[in-house]
mmCIF file of C-alpha atoms in Angstrom:
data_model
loop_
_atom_site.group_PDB
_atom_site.id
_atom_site.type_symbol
_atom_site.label_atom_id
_atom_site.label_comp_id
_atom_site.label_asym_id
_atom_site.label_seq_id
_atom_site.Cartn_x
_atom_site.Cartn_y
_atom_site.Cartn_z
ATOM 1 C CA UNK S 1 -44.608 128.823 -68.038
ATOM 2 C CA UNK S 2 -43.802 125.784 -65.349
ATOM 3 C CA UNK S 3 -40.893 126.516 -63.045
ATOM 4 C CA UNK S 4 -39.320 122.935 -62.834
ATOM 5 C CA UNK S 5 -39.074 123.857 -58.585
ATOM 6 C CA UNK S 6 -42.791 123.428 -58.636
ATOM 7 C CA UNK S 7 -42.835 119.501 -58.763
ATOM 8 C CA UNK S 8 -40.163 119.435 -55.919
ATOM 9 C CA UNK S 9 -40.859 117.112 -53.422
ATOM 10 C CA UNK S 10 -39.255 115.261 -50.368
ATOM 11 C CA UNK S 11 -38.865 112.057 -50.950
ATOM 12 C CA UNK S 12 -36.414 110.249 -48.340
ATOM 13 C CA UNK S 13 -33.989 107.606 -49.863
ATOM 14 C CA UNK S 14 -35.034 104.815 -47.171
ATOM 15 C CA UNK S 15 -38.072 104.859 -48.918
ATOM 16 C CA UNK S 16 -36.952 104.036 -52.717
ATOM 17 C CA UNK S 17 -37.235 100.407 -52.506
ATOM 18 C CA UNK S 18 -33.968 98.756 -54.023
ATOM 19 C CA UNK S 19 -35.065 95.370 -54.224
ATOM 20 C CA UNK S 20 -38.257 94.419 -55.911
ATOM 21 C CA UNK S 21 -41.482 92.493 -54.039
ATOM 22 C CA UNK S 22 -40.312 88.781 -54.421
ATOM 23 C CA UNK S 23 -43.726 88.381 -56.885
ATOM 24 C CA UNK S 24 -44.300 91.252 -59.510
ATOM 25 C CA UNK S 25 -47.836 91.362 -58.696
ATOM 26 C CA UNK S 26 -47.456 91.208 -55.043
ATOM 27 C CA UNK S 27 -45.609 95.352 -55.003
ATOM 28 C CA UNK S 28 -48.590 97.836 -53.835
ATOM 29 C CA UNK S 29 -50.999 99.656 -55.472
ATOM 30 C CA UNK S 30 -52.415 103.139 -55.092
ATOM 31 C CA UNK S 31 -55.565 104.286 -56.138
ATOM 32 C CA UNK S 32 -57.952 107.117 -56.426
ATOM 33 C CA UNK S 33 -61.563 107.711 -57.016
ATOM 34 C CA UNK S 34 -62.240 110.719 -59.184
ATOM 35 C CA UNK S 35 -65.691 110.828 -58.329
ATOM 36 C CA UNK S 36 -65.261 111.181 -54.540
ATOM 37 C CA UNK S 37 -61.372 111.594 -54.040
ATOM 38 C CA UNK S 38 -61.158 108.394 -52.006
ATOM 39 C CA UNK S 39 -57.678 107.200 -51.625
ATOM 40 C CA UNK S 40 -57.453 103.140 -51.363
ATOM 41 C CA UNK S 41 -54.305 101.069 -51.053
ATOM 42 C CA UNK S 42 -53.580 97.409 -52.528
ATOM 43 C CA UNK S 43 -51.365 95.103 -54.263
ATOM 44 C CA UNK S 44 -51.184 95.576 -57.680
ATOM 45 C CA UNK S 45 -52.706 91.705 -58.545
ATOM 46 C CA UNK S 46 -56.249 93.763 -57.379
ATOM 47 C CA UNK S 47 -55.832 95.703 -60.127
ATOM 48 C CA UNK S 48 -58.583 93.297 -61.773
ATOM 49 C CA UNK S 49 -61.121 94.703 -59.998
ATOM 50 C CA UNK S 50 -60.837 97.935 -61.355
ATOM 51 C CA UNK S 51 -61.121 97.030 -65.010
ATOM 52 C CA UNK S 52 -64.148 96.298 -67.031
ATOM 53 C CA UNK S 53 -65.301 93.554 -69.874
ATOM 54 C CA UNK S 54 -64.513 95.529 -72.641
ATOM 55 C CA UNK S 55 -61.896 97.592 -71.813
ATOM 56 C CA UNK S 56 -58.707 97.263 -73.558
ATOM 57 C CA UNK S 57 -55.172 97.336 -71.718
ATOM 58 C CA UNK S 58 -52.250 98.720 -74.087
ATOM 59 C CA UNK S 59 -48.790 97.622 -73.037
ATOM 60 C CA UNK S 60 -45.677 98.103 -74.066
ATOM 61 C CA UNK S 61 -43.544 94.766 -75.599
ATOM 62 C CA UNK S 62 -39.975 96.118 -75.495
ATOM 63 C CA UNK S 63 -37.167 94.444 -74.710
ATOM 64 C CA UNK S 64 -34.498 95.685 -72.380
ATOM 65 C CA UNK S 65 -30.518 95.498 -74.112
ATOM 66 C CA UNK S 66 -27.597 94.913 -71.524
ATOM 67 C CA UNK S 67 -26.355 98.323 -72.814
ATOM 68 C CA UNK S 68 -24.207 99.194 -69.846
ATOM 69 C CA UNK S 69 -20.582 97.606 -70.697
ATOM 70 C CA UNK S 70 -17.339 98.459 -69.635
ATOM 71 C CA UNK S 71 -14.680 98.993 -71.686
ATOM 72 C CA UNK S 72 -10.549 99.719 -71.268
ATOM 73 C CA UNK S 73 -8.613 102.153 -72.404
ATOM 74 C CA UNK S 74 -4.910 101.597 -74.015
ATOM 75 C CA UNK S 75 -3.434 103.035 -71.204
ATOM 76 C CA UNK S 76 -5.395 100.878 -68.613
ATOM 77 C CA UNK S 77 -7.836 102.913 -67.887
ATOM 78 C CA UNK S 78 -11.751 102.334 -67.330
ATOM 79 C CA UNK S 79 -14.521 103.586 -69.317
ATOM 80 C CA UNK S 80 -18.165 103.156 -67.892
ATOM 81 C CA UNK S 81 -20.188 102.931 -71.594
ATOM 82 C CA UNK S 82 -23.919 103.075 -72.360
ATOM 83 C CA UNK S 83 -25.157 101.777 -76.167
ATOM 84 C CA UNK S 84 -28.232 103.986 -75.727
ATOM 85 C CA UNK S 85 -28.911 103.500 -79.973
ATOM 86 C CA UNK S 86 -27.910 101.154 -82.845
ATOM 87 C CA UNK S 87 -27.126 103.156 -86.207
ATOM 88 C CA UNK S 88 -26.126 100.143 -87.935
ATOM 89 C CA UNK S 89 -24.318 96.479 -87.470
ATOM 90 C CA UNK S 90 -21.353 98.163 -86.362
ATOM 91 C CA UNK S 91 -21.879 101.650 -85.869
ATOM 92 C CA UNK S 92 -23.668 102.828 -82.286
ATOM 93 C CA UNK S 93 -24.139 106.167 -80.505
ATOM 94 C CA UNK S 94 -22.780 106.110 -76.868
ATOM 95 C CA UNK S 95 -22.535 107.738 -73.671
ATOM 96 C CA UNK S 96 -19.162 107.187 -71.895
ATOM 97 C CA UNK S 97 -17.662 108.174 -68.668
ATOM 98 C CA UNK S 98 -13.880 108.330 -67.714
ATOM 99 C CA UNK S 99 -11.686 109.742 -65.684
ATOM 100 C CA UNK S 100 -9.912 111.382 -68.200
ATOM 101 C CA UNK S 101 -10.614 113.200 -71.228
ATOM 102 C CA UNK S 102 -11.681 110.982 -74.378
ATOM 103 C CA UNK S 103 -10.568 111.441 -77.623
ATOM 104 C CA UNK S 104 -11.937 110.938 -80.928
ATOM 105 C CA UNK S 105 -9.879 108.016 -82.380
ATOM 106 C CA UNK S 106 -9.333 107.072 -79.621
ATOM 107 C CA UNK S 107 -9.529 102.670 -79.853
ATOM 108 C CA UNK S 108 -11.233 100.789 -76.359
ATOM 109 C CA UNK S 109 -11.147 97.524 -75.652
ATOM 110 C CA UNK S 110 -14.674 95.993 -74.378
ATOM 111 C CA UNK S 111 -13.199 92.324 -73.812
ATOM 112 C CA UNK S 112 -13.176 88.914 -76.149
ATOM 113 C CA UNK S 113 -11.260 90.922 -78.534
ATOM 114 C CA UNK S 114 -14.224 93.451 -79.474
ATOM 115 C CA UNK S 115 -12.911 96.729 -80.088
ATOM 116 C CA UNK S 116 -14.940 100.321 -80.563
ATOM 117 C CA UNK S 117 -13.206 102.961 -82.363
ATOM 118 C CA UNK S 118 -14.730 106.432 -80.975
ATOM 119 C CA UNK S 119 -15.430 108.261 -84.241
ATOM 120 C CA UNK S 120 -16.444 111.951 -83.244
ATOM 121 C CA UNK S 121 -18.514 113.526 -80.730
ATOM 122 C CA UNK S 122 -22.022 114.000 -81.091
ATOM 123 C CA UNK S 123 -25.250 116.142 -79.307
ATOM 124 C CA UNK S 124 -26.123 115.652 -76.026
ATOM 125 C CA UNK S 125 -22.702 113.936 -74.416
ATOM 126 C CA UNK S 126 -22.955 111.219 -76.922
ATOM 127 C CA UNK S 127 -20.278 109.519 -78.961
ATOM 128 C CA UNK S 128 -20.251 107.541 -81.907
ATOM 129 C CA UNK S 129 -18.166 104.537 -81.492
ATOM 130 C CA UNK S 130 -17.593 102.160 -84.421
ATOM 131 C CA UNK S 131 -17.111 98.328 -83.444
ATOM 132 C CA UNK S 132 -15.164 95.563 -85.305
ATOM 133 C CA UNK S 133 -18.306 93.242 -85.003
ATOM 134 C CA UNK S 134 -21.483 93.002 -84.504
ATOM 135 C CA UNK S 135 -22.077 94.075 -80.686
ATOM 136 C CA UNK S 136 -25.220 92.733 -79.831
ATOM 137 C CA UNK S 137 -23.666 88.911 -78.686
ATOM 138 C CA UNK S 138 -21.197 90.809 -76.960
ATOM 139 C CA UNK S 139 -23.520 92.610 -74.817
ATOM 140 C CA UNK S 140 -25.694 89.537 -73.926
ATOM 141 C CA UNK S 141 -22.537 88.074 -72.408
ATOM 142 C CA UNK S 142 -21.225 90.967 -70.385
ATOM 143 C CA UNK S 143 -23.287 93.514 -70.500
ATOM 144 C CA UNK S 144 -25.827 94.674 -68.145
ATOM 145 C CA UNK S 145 -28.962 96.297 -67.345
ATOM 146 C CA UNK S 146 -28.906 99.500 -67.251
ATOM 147 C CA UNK S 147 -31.205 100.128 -63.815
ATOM 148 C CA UNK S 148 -32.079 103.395 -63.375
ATOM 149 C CA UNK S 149 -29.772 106.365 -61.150
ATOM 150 C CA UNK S 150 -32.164 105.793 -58.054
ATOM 151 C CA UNK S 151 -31.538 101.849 -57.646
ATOM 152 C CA UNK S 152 -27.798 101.091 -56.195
ATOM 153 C CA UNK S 153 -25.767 98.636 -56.573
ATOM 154 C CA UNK S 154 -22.056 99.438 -56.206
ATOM 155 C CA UNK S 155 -21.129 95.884 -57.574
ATOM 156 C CA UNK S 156 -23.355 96.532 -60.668
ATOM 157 C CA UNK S 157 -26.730 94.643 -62.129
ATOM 158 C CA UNK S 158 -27.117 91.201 -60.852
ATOM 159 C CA UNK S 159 -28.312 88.526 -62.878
ATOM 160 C CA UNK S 160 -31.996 88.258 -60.883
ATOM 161 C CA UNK S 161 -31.882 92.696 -62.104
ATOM 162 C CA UNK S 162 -31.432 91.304 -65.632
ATOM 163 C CA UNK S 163 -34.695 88.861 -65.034
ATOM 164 C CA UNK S 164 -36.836 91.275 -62.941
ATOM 165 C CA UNK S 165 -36.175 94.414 -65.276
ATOM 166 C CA UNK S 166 -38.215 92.952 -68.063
ATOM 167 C CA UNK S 167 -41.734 92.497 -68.403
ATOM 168 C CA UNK S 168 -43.052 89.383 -68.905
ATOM 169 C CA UNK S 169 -44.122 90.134 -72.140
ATOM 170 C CA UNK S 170 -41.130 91.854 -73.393
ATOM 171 C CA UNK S 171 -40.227 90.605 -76.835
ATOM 172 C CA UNK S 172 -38.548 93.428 -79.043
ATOM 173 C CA UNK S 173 -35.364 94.069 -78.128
ATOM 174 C CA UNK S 174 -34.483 97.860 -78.194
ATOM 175 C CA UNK S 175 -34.704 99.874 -74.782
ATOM 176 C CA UNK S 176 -32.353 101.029 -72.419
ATOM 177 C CA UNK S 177 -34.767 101.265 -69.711
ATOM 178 C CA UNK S 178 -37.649 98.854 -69.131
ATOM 179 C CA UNK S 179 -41.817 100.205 -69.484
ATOM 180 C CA UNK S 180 -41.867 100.254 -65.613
ATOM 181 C CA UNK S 181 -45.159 100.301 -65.127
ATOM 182 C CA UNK S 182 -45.229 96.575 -66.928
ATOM 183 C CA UNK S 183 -43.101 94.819 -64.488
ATOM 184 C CA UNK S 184 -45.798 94.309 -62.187
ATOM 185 C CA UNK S 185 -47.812 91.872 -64.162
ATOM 186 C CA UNK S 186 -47.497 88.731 -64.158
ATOM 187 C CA UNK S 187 -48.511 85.979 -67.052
ATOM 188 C CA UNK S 188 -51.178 84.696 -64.324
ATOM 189 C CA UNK S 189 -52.479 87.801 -64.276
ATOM 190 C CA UNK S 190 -53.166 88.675 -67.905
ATOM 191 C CA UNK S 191 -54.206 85.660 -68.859
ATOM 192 C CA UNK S 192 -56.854 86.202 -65.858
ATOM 193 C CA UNK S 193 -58.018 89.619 -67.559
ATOM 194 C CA UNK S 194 -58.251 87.779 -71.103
ATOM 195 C CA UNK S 195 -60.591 85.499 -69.520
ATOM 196 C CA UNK S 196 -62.552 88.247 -68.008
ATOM 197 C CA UNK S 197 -62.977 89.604 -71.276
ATOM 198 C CA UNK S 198 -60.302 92.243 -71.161
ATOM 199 C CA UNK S 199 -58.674 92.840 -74.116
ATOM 200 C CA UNK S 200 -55.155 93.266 -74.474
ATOM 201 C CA UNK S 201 -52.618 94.849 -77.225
ATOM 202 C CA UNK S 202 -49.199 95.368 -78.011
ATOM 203 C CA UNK S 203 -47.443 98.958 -79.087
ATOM 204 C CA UNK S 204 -43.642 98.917 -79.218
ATOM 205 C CA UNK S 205 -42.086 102.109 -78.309
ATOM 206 C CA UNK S 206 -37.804 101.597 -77.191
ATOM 207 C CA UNK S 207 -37.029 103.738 -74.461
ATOM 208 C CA UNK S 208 -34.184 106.030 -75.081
ATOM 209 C CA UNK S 209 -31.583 107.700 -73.283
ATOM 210 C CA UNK S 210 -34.080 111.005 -72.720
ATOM 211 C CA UNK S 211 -35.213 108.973 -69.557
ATOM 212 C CA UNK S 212 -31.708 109.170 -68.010
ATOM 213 C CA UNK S 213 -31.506 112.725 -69.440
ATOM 214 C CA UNK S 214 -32.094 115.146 -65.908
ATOM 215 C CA UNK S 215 -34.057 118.575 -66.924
ATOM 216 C CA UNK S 216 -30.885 121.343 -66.147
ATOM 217 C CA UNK S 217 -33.659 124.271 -67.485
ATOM 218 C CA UNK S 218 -35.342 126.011 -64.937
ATOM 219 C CA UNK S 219 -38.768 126.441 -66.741
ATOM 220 C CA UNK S 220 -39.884 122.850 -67.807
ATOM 221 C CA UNK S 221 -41.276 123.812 -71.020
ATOM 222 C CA UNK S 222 -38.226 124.849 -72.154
ATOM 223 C CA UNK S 223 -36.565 120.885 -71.562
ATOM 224 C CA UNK S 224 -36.578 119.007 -74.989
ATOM 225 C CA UNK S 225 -37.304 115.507 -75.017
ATOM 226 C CA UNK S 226 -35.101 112.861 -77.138
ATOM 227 C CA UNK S 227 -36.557 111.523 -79.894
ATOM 228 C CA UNK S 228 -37.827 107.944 -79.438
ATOM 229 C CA UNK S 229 -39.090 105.066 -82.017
ATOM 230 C CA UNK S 230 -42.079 103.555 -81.792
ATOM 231 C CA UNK S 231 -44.554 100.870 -83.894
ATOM 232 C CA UNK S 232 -47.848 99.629 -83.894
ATOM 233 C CA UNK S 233 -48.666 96.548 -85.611
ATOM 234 C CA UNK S 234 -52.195 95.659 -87.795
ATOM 235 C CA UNK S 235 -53.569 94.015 -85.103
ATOM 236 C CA UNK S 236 -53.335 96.517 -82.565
ATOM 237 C CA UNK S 237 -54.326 99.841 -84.672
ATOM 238 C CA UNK S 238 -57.430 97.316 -85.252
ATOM 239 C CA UNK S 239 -57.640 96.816 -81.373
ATOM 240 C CA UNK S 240 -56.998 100.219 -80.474
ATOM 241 C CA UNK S 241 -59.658 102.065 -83.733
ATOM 242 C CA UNK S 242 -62.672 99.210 -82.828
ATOM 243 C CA UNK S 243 -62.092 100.506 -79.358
ATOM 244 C CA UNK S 244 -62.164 103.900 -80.229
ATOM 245 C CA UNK S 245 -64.910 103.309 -82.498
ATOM 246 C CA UNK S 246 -67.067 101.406 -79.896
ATOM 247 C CA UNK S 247 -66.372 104.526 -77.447
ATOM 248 C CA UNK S 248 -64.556 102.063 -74.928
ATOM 249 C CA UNK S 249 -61.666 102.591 -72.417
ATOM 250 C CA UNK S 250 -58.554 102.303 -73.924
ATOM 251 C CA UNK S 251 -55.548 101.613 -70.879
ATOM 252 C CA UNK S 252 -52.275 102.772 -71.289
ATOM 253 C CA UNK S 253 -50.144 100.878 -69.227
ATOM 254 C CA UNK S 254 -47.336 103.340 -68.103
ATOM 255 C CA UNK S 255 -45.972 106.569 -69.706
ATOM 256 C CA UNK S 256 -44.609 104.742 -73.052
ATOM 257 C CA UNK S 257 -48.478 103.184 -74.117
ATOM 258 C CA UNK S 258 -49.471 106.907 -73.333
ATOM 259 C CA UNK S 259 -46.992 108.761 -75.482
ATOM 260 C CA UNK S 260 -46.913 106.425 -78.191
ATOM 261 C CA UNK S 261 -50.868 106.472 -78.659
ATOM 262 C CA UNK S 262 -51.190 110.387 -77.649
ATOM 263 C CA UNK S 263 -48.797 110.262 -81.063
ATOM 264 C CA UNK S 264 -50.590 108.234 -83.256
ATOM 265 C CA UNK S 265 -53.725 109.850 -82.060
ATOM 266 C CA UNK S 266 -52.170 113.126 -83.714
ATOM 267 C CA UNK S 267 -50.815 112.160 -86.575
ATOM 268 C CA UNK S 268 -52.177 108.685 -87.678
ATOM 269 C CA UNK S 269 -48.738 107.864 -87.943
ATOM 270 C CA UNK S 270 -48.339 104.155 -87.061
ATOM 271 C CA UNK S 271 -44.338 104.502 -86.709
#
């Protein structure tokens, strides 16, 4: 077993940058050589230079929701709510923070005369709240990215966090947290790597509310994941099995590519 304390690290809060670089591709770039163990620093548009003709790059299309919306109670009061999953049209499972205790029946009032009804509790500190309409309009207007704990902005998401949060191929809308490890490229730069006879394909796997969810167990083995949903499409299981088949690379771009192949990889399971 993995005591959790063994990934503890310093990491001093000057140095968790709270802006992004003013270009994506322009942020840094760390690398090693696992042949020799040489370290090397760059910006991430070098990144070309360590890929191959041949190789294929697997990103991840998601598309950030504004899920973070507030809300009112009938007394007055403020509730801080995150949509973190869409059961239906109206139905959706939320986390929500108050000052005082919630209540199931409880009726909140999220602005333009939309109204959630909180149903019942659920696992996990999450509610089920039932709307009067369809939310998803709603949230484009005043909702707003929900950034992760480390980035701080005491007057909440700006509209440049709403751009910047997103990759630039983000298409299916479904996360609450972007594929981080996307945000760095830019359309310049992909189209670049199709030229250089890179290939590129799409998975879709919506980020959940397990990447907000802090590990409270002491042995990390013991910390269950939330479940996630994922797809891959006809062309890309085509992209991704020829590349297989051909015995070349096949990039994951971030953690989501990785789990979401490491899971069709084990059960063939394409959703």
């Amino acid at each position: 077993m993995t005591r959790i304390d063994d990934y503890d690290y310093l990491l001093p809060p000057e140095l968790i940058a709270q802006t992004p670089s003013p270009e994506r591709d322009a942020s840094r770039l760390l690398t090693i050589d696992r042949a020799t163990g040489e370290i090397g620093h760059h910006r991430f548009r070098d990144i070309l230079q360590f890929l191959r003709r041949g190789d294929l790059l697997v990103l991840n299309d998601t598309r950030v929701i504004p899920a973070r919306i507030a809300a009112h109670r009938p007394t007055g009061g403020r509730v801080r709510a995150l949509l973190v999953e869409r059961l239906d049209p109206l139905r959706w499972l939320a986390l929500l923070d108050s000052s005082r205790r919630l209540k199931e029946g409880e009726r909140l009032s999220f602005g333009e005369g939309v109204e959630g009804a909180i149903v019942e509790r659920r696992e996990n500190g999450k509610w089920l709240v039932e709307f009067s309409e369809e939310i998803e309009g709603h949230l484009r207007r005043r909702g707003e990215a929900p950034l992760p704990p480390y980035i701080r902005r005491p007057e909440g998401a700006t509209t440049a966090d709403s751009e910047r949060y997103q990759t630039v191929y983000a298409e299916k809308e479904g996360a609450i947290a972007a594929p981080t490890a996307g945000l760095h490229f830019t359309r310049e730069l992909l189209a670049e790597a199709t030229a250089n006879g890179i290939e590129i394909a799409f998975i879709t796997l919506h980020v959940g509310m397990g990447t907000f969810k802090p590990i409270a167990c002491e042995e990390i083995e013991a910390h269950r994941m939330e479940a996630e949903r994922f797809a891959i499409d006809d062309r890309s299981a085509t992209a991704i099995e020829n590349a297989r088949r051909d015995r070349r690379r096949i990039i994951a771009v971030g953690t989501t590519s990785c789990r979401t192949l490491e899971a069709y990889a084990r059960s063939g399971e394409r959703s």
